[in-house]
Amino acid sequence: MTITTKHMLTFLQVLSWVIFVGVCIEAGGILFKMIYTLFWHPAGADFFWDKADLSPLYHYNRSHFIVETSYMVIVSCLKAIIFGLIIKVFYDKKISLANPFNRYVSRFIQSMAYLAFIVGVFSHCGVNYTEWLVSQGVKMPEMRHLRFDGADVWLFMGVSLLVVSQIFKRGIELQEENDLTI
Amino acid sequence: MPIIVNLDVMMAKRKMSLNELSEKVGLTLSNLSILKTGKAKAIRFSTLEMICIVLDCQPGDILEYREKW
């Protein structure tokens, strides 16, 4: 059995749903834990999210805790938005295999590029901020537990997608010109 | 675009309908309509040649350059 583009798209749709649910749980969990720690019980910082113990940071300075967790919330929310966009594309049914190069797909790639770039920027800021806190003597968990790992990969992906989106845009212009050549 | 397509003028002079021109030139009605309304981005020499033959005119009778105001 050969794997066709349609099979691949169906597989990607299922995969996107699984990842989307995962990142939504993560984003919601981090946001809830942040609010819980700040307004209900400071013990929430002990097991903040996935082995990340932020209690030393909370006891060091509450403002720094808010900034650090805000970075985490922003990054995880943006990741959820990225996968939400992918699912939306599948459900809008605007990907036509007969005519795959259209303005909608171009806009989608461009949005993905900007979002990936913003995730990269915020992750990078989060990494720098965490390193600064470590230099101040605060015991911080590993970057992967704070969800800031792969900041440079996100930046690279953002820039690459932006280049692809520009080429795609030019391709659509050429196709439209070709369609309007009598 | 400063290039004006005067296809309708020539068709009126030759008293030819869009359907008739479409049949004789071998273009679809929609493509001919795109050309007539000035929405076309380009025209092939072969198409222009066929139109000139059918309407018995010169390319300059169909295409005109007008400067933008």
PDB file of C-alpha atoms in Angstrom:
ATOM      1  CA  MET A   1       0.000   0.000   0.000  1.00  0.00           C
ATOM      2  CA  THR A   2       1.394   3.374  -0.981  1.00  0.00           C
ATOM      3  CA  ILE A   3       1.028   6.345   1.322  1.00  0.00           C
ATOM      4  CA  THR A   4      -0.764   9.105  -0.551  1.00  0.00           C
ATOM      5  CA  THR A   5      -0.892  12.793   0.321  1.00  0.00           C
ATOM      6  CA  LYS A   6      -4.435  12.298   1.602  1.00  0.00           C
ATOM      7  CA  HIS A   7      -3.290   9.567   4.017  1.00  0.00           C
ATOM      8  CA  MET A   8      -0.464  11.785   5.194  1.00  0.00           C
ATOM      9  CA  LEU A   9      -2.826  14.730   5.775  1.00  0.00           C
ATOM     10  CA  THR A  10      -5.213  12.525   7.785  1.00  0.00           C
ATOM     11  CA  PHE A  11      -2.312  11.276   9.906  1.00  0.00           C
ATOM     12  CA  LEU A  12      -1.103  14.852  10.445  1.00  0.00           C
ATOM     13  CA  GLN A  13      -4.617  15.936  11.406  1.00  0.00           C
ATOM     14  CA  VAL A  14      -4.798  13.248  14.123  1.00  0.00           C
ATOM     15  CA  LEU A  15      -1.272  14.092  15.294  1.00  0.00           C
ATOM     16  CA  SER A  16      -2.129  17.817  15.420  1.00  0.00           C
ATOM     17  CA  TRP A  17      -5.194  17.077  17.553  1.00  0.00           C
ATOM     18  CA  VAL A  18      -3.131  15.001  20.005  1.00  0.00           C
ATOM     19  CA  ILE A  19      -0.450  17.703  20.286  1.00  0.00           C
ATOM     20  CA  PHE A  20      -3.090  20.455  20.494  1.00  0.00           C
ATOM     21  CA  VAL A  21      -4.828  18.754  23.429  1.00  0.00           C
ATOM     22  CA  GLY A  22      -1.436  18.276  25.111  1.00  0.00           C
ATOM     23  CA  VAL A  23      -0.300  21.898  24.724  1.00  0.00           C
ATOM     24  CA  CYS A  24      -3.736  23.187  25.791  1.00  0.00           C
ATOM     25  CA  ILE A  25      -3.555  21.118  28.999  1.00  0.00           C
ATOM     26  CA  GLU A  26      -0.046  22.410  29.569  1.00  0.00           C
ATOM     27  CA  ALA A  27      -0.994  26.066  28.939  1.00  0.00           C
ATOM     28  CA  GLY A  28      -4.095  25.804  31.130  1.00  0.00           C
ATOM     29  CA  GLY A  29      -2.198  23.925  33.841  1.00  0.00           C
ATOM     30  CA  ILE A  30       0.632  26.465  34.020  1.00  0.00           C
ATOM     31  CA  LEU A  31      -1.840  29.377  34.068  1.00  0.00           C
ATOM     32  CA  PHE A  32      -3.922  27.731  36.780  1.00  0.00           C
ATOM     33  CA  LYS A  33      -0.845  26.891  38.854  1.00  0.00           C
ATOM     34  CA  MET A  34       0.389  30.478  38.542  1.00  0.00           C
ATOM     35  CA  ILE A  35      -2.938  31.931  39.728  1.00  0.00           C
ATOM     36  CA  TYR A  36      -3.240  29.260  42.448  1.00  0.00           C
ATOM     37  CA  THR A  37       0.240  29.994  43.780  1.00  0.00           C
ATOM     38  CA  LEU A  38      -0.212  33.751  43.714  1.00  0.00           C
ATOM     39  CA  PHE A  39      -3.720  34.037  45.145  1.00  0.00           C
ATOM     40  CA  TRP A  40      -4.444  30.817  47.095  1.00  0.00           C
ATOM     41  CA  HIS A  41      -1.497  28.863  48.344  1.00  0.00           C
ATOM     42  CA  PRO A  42       2.247  29.560  47.930  1.00  0.00           C
ATOM     43  CA  ALA A  43       2.854  25.797  48.256  1.00  0.00           C
ATOM     44  CA  GLY A  44       1.797  25.569  44.599  1.00  0.00           C
ATOM     45  CA  ALA A  45       5.310  26.739  43.692  1.00  0.00           C
ATOM     46  CA  ASP A  46       6.835  23.551  45.151  1.00  0.00           C
ATOM     47  CA  PHE A  47       5.575  21.362  42.324  1.00  0.00           C
ATOM     48  CA  PHE A  48       4.824  24.073  39.832  1.00  0.00           C
ATOM     49  CA  TRP A  49       4.698  22.065  36.615  1.00  0.00           C
ATOM     50  CA  ASP A  50       6.380  18.828  35.560  1.00  0.00           C
ATOM     51  CA  LYS A  51       9.162  18.576  38.194  1.00  0.00           C
ATOM     52  CA  ALA A  52       9.738  22.336  38.108  1.00  0.00           C
ATOM     53  CA  ASP A  53      10.201  23.464  41.703  1.00  0.00           C
ATOM     54  CA  LEU A  54       9.810  27.234  41.726  1.00  0.00           C
ATOM     55  CA  SER A  55       9.599  27.640  45.506  1.00  0.00           C
ATOM     56  CA  PRO A  56      13.161  29.109  45.807  1.00  0.00           C
ATOM     57  CA  LEU A  57      12.187  31.748  43.231  1.00  0.00           C
ATOM     58  CA  TYR A  58       8.855  32.454  44.958  1.00  0.00           C
ATOM     59  CA  HIS A  59      10.584  32.961  48.316  1.00  0.00           C
ATOM     60  CA  TYR A  60      13.355  35.025  46.705  1.00  0.00           C
ATOM     61  CA  ASN A  61      11.005  37.542  45.085  1.00  0.00           C
ATOM     62  CA  ARG A  62       7.322  37.342  44.178  1.00  0.00           C
ATOM     63  CA  SER A  63       7.677  39.795  41.264  1.00  0.00           C
ATOM     64  CA  HIS A  64      10.402  37.686  39.645  1.00  0.00           C
ATOM     65  CA  PHE A  65       8.149  34.655  40.114  1.00  0.00           C
ATOM     66  CA  ILE A  66       5.330  36.475  38.276  1.00  0.00           C
ATOM     67  CA  VAL A  67       7.636  37.461  35.382  1.00  0.00           C
ATOM     68  CA  GLU A  68       9.134  33.951  35.057  1.00  0.00           C
ATOM     69  CA  THR A  69       5.752  32.203  35.128  1.00  0.00           C
ATOM     70  CA  SER A  70       4.300  34.807  32.734  1.00  0.00           C
ATOM     71  CA  TYR A  71       6.990  33.844  30.208  1.00  0.00           C
ATOM     72  CA  MET A  72       6.004  30.190  30.695  1.00  0.00           C
ATOM     73  CA  VAL A  73       2.304  30.989  30.200  1.00  0.00           C
ATOM     74  CA  ILE A  74       2.945  33.108  27.086  1.00  0.00           C
ATOM     75  CA  VAL A  75       5.167  30.458  25.463  1.00  0.00           C
ATOM     76  CA  SER A  76       2.757  27.588  26.163  1.00  0.00           C
ATOM     77  CA  CYS A  77      -0.292  29.634  25.036  1.00  0.00           C
ATOM     78  CA  LEU A  78       1.444  30.580  21.785  1.00  0.00           C
ATOM     79  CA  LYS A  79       2.290  26.914  21.158  1.00  0.00           C
ATOM     80  CA  ALA A  80      -1.392  26.060  21.709  1.00  0.00           C
ATOM     81  CA  ILE A  81      -2.407  28.820  19.253  1.00  0.00           C
ATOM     82  CA  ILE A  82       0.015  27.421  16.636  1.00  0.00           C
ATOM     83  CA  PHE A  83      -1.529  23.954  16.819  1.00  0.00           C
ATOM     84  CA  GLY A  84      -5.025  25.481  16.997  1.00  0.00           C
ATOM     85  CA  LEU A  85      -4.284  27.234  13.696  1.00  0.00           C
ATOM     86  CA  ILE A  86      -3.146  23.950  12.127  1.00  0.00           C
ATOM     87  CA  ILE A  87      -6.371  22.224  13.196  1.00  0.00           C
ATOM     88  CA  LYS A  88      -8.418  25.186  11.928  1.00  0.00           C
ATOM     89  CA  VAL A  89      -6.807  24.802   8.497  1.00  0.00           C
ATOM     90  CA  PHE A  90      -7.863  21.146   8.381  1.00  0.00           C
ATOM     91  CA  TYR A  91     -11.434  21.967   9.416  1.00  0.00           C
ATOM     92  CA  ASP A  92     -11.897  25.024   7.178  1.00  0.00           C
ATOM     93  CA  LYS A  93     -11.410  22.632   4.239  1.00  0.00           C
ATOM     94  CA  LYS A  94      -9.509  25.311   2.348  1.00  0.00           C
ATOM     95  CA  ILE A  95      -6.606  23.003   1.530  1.00  0.00           C
ATOM     96  CA  SER A  96      -7.511  21.765  -1.910  1.00  0.00           C
ATOM     97  CA  LEU A  97      -5.200  19.153  -3.359  1.00  0.00           C
ATOM     98  CA  ALA A  98      -6.375  20.205  -6.830  1.00  0.00           C
ATOM     99  CA  ASN A  99      -5.284  23.797  -6.233  1.00  0.00           C
ATOM    100  CA  PRO A 100      -2.971  23.832  -3.192  1.00  0.00           C
ATOM    101  CA  PHE A 101      -1.371  27.215  -3.888  1.00  0.00           C
ATOM    102  CA  ASN A 102      -3.881  29.797  -2.771  1.00  0.00           C
ATOM    103  CA  ARG A 103      -3.935  32.987  -0.690  1.00  0.00           C
ATOM    104  CA  TYR A 104      -5.408  31.215   2.356  1.00  0.00           C
ATOM    105  CA  VAL A 105      -2.494  28.760   2.618  1.00  0.00           C
ATOM    106  CA  SER A 106      -0.037  31.609   2.074  1.00  0.00           C
ATOM    107  CA  ARG A 107      -1.593  33.578   4.961  1.00  0.00           C
ATOM    108  CA  PHE A 108      -1.538  30.429   7.119  1.00  0.00           C
ATOM    109  CA  ILE A 109       2.191  29.863   6.539  1.00  0.00           C
ATOM    110  CA  GLN A 110       2.859  33.530   7.261  1.00  0.00           C
ATOM    111  CA  SER A 111       0.914  33.403  10.554  1.00  0.00           C
ATOM    112  CA  MET A 112       2.782  30.230  11.541  1.00  0.00           C
ATOM    113  CA  ALA A 113       6.079  31.953  10.766  1.00  0.00           C
ATOM    114  CA  TYR A 114       5.284  34.991  12.924  1.00  0.00           C
ATOM    115  CA  LEU A 115       3.951  32.845  15.794  1.00  0.00           C
ATOM    116  CA  ALA A 116       6.991  30.526  15.728  1.00  0.00           C
ATOM    117  CA  PHE A 117       9.243  33.600  15.731  1.00  0.00           C
ATOM    118  CA  ILE A 118       7.383  35.120  18.711  1.00  0.00           C
ATOM    119  CA  VAL A 119       7.598  31.784  20.598  1.00  0.00           C
ATOM    120  CA  GLY A 120      11.339  31.807  19.884  1.00  0.00           C
ATOM    121  CA  VAL A 121      11.726  35.387  21.144  1.00  0.00           C
ATOM    122  CA  PHE A 122       9.790  34.744  24.369  1.00  0.00           C
ATOM    123  CA  SER A 123      11.617  31.437  24.983  1.00  0.00           C
ATOM    124  CA  HIS A 124      14.932  33.227  24.446  1.00  0.00           C
ATOM    125  CA  CYS A 125      13.900  35.973  26.888  1.00  0.00           C
ATOM    126  CA  GLY A 126      12.825  33.257  29.360  1.00  0.00           C
ATOM    127  CA  VAL A 127      16.195  31.502  29.054  1.00  0.00           C
ATOM    128  CA  ASN A 128      18.114  34.750  29.580  1.00  0.00           C
ATOM    129  CA  TYR A 129      15.921  35.724  32.516  1.00  0.00           C
ATOM    130  CA  THR A 130      16.390  32.297  34.137  1.00  0.00           C
ATOM    131  CA  GLU A 131      20.163  32.485  33.640  1.00  0.00           C
ATOM    132  CA  TRP A 132      20.181  35.935  35.236  1.00  0.00           C
ATOM    133  CA  LEU A 133      18.189  34.588  38.206  1.00  0.00           C
ATOM    134  CA  VAL A 134      20.691  31.705  38.578  1.00  0.00           C
ATOM    135  CA  SER A 135      23.525  34.272  38.571  1.00  0.00           C
ATOM    136  CA  GLN A 136      21.701  36.040  41.423  1.00  0.00           C
ATOM    137  CA  GLY A 137      21.950  32.833  43.439  1.00  0.00           C
ATOM    138  CA  VAL A 138      18.380  31.535  42.971  1.00  0.00           C
ATOM    139  CA  LYS A 139      18.118  27.755  42.546  1.00  0.00           C
ATOM    140  CA  MET A 140      16.206  27.243  39.296  1.00  0.00           C
ATOM    141  CA  PRO A 141      14.974  24.060  37.596  1.00  0.00           C
ATOM    142  CA  GLU A 142      16.257  22.916  34.196  1.00  0.00           C
ATOM    143  CA  MET A 143      15.140  24.811  31.056  1.00  0.00           C
ATOM    144  CA  ARG A 144      13.200  21.856  29.677  1.00  0.00           C
ATOM    145  CA  HIS A 145      11.089  21.746  32.836  1.00  0.00           C
ATOM    146  CA  LEU A 146      10.338  25.440  32.383  1.00  0.00           C
ATOM    147  CA  ARG A 147       9.369  24.815  28.720  1.00  0.00           C
ATOM    148  CA  PHE A 148      12.016  27.250  27.441  1.00  0.00           C
ATOM    149  CA  ASP A 149      14.154  24.648  25.689  1.00  0.00           C
ATOM    150  CA  GLY A 150      14.613  24.918  21.928  1.00  0.00           C
ATOM    151  CA  ALA A 151      14.345  28.721  21.770  1.00  0.00           C
ATOM    152  CA  ASP A 152      16.845  28.891  18.902  1.00  0.00           C
ATOM    153  CA  VAL A 153      14.988  26.112  17.065  1.00  0.00           C
ATOM    154  CA  TRP A 154      11.770  28.133  17.210  1.00  0.00           C
ATOM    155  CA  LEU A 155      13.611  31.218  15.929  1.00  0.00           C
ATOM    156  CA  PHE A 156      15.149  29.174  13.115  1.00  0.00           C
ATOM    157  CA  MET A 157      11.741  27.701  12.255  1.00  0.00           C
ATOM    158  CA  GLY A 158      10.141  31.163  12.271  1.00  0.00           C
ATOM    159  CA  VAL A 159      12.718  32.656   9.916  1.00  0.00           C
ATOM    160  CA  SER A 160      12.650  29.586   7.617  1.00  0.00           C
ATOM    161  CA  LEU A 161       8.859  29.664   7.419  1.00  0.00           C
ATOM    162  CA  LEU A 162       8.940  33.391   6.692  1.00  0.00           C
ATOM    163  CA  VAL A 163      11.269  32.767   3.739  1.00  0.00           C
ATOM    164  CA  VAL A 164       9.020  29.914   2.529  1.00  0.00           C
ATOM    165  CA  SER A 165       5.923  32.115   2.886  1.00  0.00           C
ATOM    166  CA  GLN A 166       7.531  34.867   0.766  1.00  0.00           C
ATOM    167  CA  ILE A 167       8.439  32.349  -1.966  1.00  0.00           C
ATOM    168  CA  PHE A 168       4.926  30.879  -1.719  1.00  0.00           C
ATOM    169  CA  LYS A 169       3.427  34.368  -2.061  1.00  0.00           C
ATOM    170  CA  ARG A 170       5.457  35.046  -5.213  1.00  0.00           C
ATOM    171  CA  GLY A 171       4.423  31.614  -6.566  1.00  0.00           C
ATOM    172  CA  ILE A 172       0.747  32.487  -6.097  1.00  0.00           C
ATOM    173  CA  GLU A 173       1.275  35.828  -7.879  1.00  0.00           C
ATOM    174  CA  LEU A 174       2.899  33.988 -10.799  1.00  0.00           C
ATOM    175  CA  GLN A 175       0.055  31.445 -10.872  1.00  0.00           C
ATOM    176  CA  GLU A 176      -2.543  34.229 -10.901  1.00  0.00           C
ATOM    177  CA  GLU A 177      -0.703  35.993 -13.718  1.00  0.00           C
ATOM    178  CA  ASN A 178      -0.587  32.725 -15.628  1.00  0.00           C
ATOM    179  CA  ASP A 179      -4.316  32.189 -15.071  1.00  0.00           C
ATOM    180  CA  LEU A 180      -4.993  35.686 -16.430  1.00  0.00           C
ATOM    181  CA  THR A 181      -2.855  35.201 -19.544  1.00  0.00           C
ATOM    182  CA  ILE A 182      -5.192  34.818 -22.493  1.00  0.00           C
TER     183      ILE A 182
ATOM    184  CA  MET B   1      -3.262  49.508 -16.091  1.00  0.00           C
ATOM    185  CA  PRO B   2      -2.436  52.105 -18.784  1.00  0.00           C
ATOM    186  CA  ILE B   3      -2.944  49.510 -21.572  1.00  0.00           C
ATOM    187  CA  ILE B   4      -6.561  49.674 -22.748  1.00  0.00           C
ATOM    188  CA  VAL B   5      -8.183  46.782 -24.609  1.00  0.00           C
ATOM    189  CA  ASN B   6     -10.523  48.102 -27.298  1.00  0.00           C
ATOM    190  CA  LEU B   7     -11.860  44.708 -28.245  1.00  0.00           C
ATOM    191  CA  ASP B   8     -15.503  45.767 -27.758  1.00  0.00           C
ATOM    192  CA  VAL B   9     -14.998  48.749 -30.103  1.00  0.00           C
ATOM    193  CA  MET B  10     -13.587  46.531 -32.862  1.00  0.00           C
ATOM    194  CA  MET B  11     -16.339  43.952 -32.298  1.00  0.00           C
ATOM    195  CA  ALA B  12     -18.956  46.684 -32.667  1.00  0.00           C
ATOM    196  CA  LYS B  13     -17.295  47.961 -35.863  1.00  0.00           C
ATOM    197  CA  ARG B  14     -17.313  44.447 -37.342  1.00  0.00           C
ATOM    198  CA  LYS B  15     -20.808  43.795 -35.927  1.00  0.00           C
ATOM    199  CA  MET B  16     -19.580  40.603 -34.311  1.00  0.00           C
ATOM    200  CA  SER B  17     -20.972  39.085 -31.118  1.00  0.00           C
ATOM    201  CA  LEU B  18     -18.845  37.684 -28.302  1.00  0.00           C
ATOM    202  CA  ASN B  19     -20.120  34.162 -29.019  1.00  0.00           C
ATOM    203  CA  GLU B  20     -19.169  34.396 -32.691  1.00  0.00           C
ATOM    204  CA  LEU B  21     -15.705  35.771 -31.911  1.00  0.00           C
ATOM    205  CA  SER B  22     -15.190  33.078 -29.273  1.00  0.00           C
ATOM    206  CA  GLU B  23     -16.010  30.336 -31.806  1.00  0.00           C
ATOM    207  CA  LYS B  24     -13.822  31.806 -34.552  1.00  0.00           C
ATOM    208  CA  VAL B  25     -10.817  32.603 -32.332  1.00  0.00           C
ATOM    209  CA  GLY B  26     -11.051  29.387 -30.328  1.00  0.00           C
ATOM    210  CA  LEU B  27     -11.136  31.032 -26.901  1.00  0.00           C
ATOM    211  CA  THR B  28     -13.628  30.319 -24.148  1.00  0.00           C
ATOM    212  CA  LEU B  29     -16.245  32.968 -23.424  1.00  0.00           C
ATOM    213  CA  SER B  30     -14.874  33.514 -19.928  1.00  0.00           C
ATOM    214  CA  ASN B  31     -11.342  34.128 -21.236  1.00  0.00           C
ATOM    215  CA  LEU B  32     -12.642  36.485 -23.896  1.00  0.00           C
ATOM    216  CA  SER B  33     -14.658  38.298 -21.258  1.00  0.00           C
ATOM    217  CA  ILE B  34     -11.516  38.661 -19.075  1.00  0.00           C
ATOM    218  CA  LEU B  35      -9.740  40.182 -22.082  1.00  0.00           C
ATOM    219  CA  LYS B  36     -12.644  42.477 -22.969  1.00  0.00           C
ATOM    220  CA  THR B  37     -13.065  43.831 -19.442  1.00  0.00           C
ATOM    221  CA  GLY B  38      -9.347  44.575 -19.114  1.00  0.00           C
ATOM    222  CA  LYS B  39      -8.744  42.089 -16.296  1.00  0.00           C
ATOM    223  CA  ALA B  40      -6.164  40.117 -18.298  1.00  0.00           C
ATOM    224  CA  LYS B  41      -2.524  40.391 -17.174  1.00  0.00           C
ATOM    225  CA  ALA B  42      -1.039  39.273 -20.503  1.00  0.00           C
ATOM    226  CA  ILE B  43      -2.000  38.196 -24.006  1.00  0.00           C
ATOM    227  CA  ARG B  44      -0.224  35.558 -26.110  1.00  0.00           C
ATOM    228  CA  PHE B  45       0.951  36.558 -29.603  1.00  0.00           C
ATOM    229  CA  SER B  46      -0.956  33.555 -31.007  1.00  0.00           C
ATOM    230  CA  THR B  47      -4.215  34.828 -29.435  1.00  0.00           C
ATOM    231  CA  LEU B  48      -3.583  38.363 -30.680  1.00  0.00           C
ATOM    232  CA  GLU B  49      -2.860  36.997 -34.158  1.00  0.00           C
ATOM    233  CA  MET B  50      -6.122  35.017 -34.226  1.00  0.00           C
ATOM    234  CA  ILE B  51      -8.148  38.032 -33.043  1.00  0.00           C
ATOM    235  CA  CYS B  52      -6.494  40.253 -35.699  1.00  0.00           C
ATOM    236  CA  ILE B  53      -7.274  37.662 -38.404  1.00  0.00           C
ATOM    237  CA  VAL B  54     -10.905  37.240 -37.350  1.00  0.00           C
ATOM    238  CA  LEU B  55     -11.585  40.970 -36.846  1.00  0.00           C
ATOM    239  CA  ASP B  56      -9.421  41.938 -39.844  1.00  0.00           C
ATOM    240  CA  CYS B  57      -7.509  44.597 -37.941  1.00  0.00           C
ATOM    241  CA  GLN B  58      -4.069  45.489 -36.548  1.00  0.00           C
ATOM    242  CA  PRO B  59      -2.892  44.867 -32.944  1.00  0.00           C
ATOM    243  CA  GLY B  60      -2.913  48.649 -32.458  1.00  0.00           C
ATOM    244  CA  ASP B  61      -6.650  48.687 -33.156  1.00  0.00           C
ATOM    245  CA  ILE B  62      -7.204  46.391 -30.177  1.00  0.00           C
ATOM    246  CA  LEU B  63      -4.563  47.597 -27.743  1.00  0.00           C
ATOM    247  CA  GLU B  64      -4.044  51.220 -26.817  1.00  0.00           C
ATOM    248  CA  TYR B  65      -1.641  52.934 -24.406  1.00  0.00           C
ATOM    249  CA  ARG B  66      -3.080  55.730 -22.287  1.00  0.00           C
ATOM    250  CA  GLU B  67      -0.983  57.537 -19.688  1.00  0.00           C
ATOM    251  CA  LYS B  68      -2.199  57.390 -16.098  1.00  0.00           C
ATOM    252  CA  TRP B  69      -3.534  60.664 -14.717  1.00  0.00           C
TER     253      TRP B  69
END
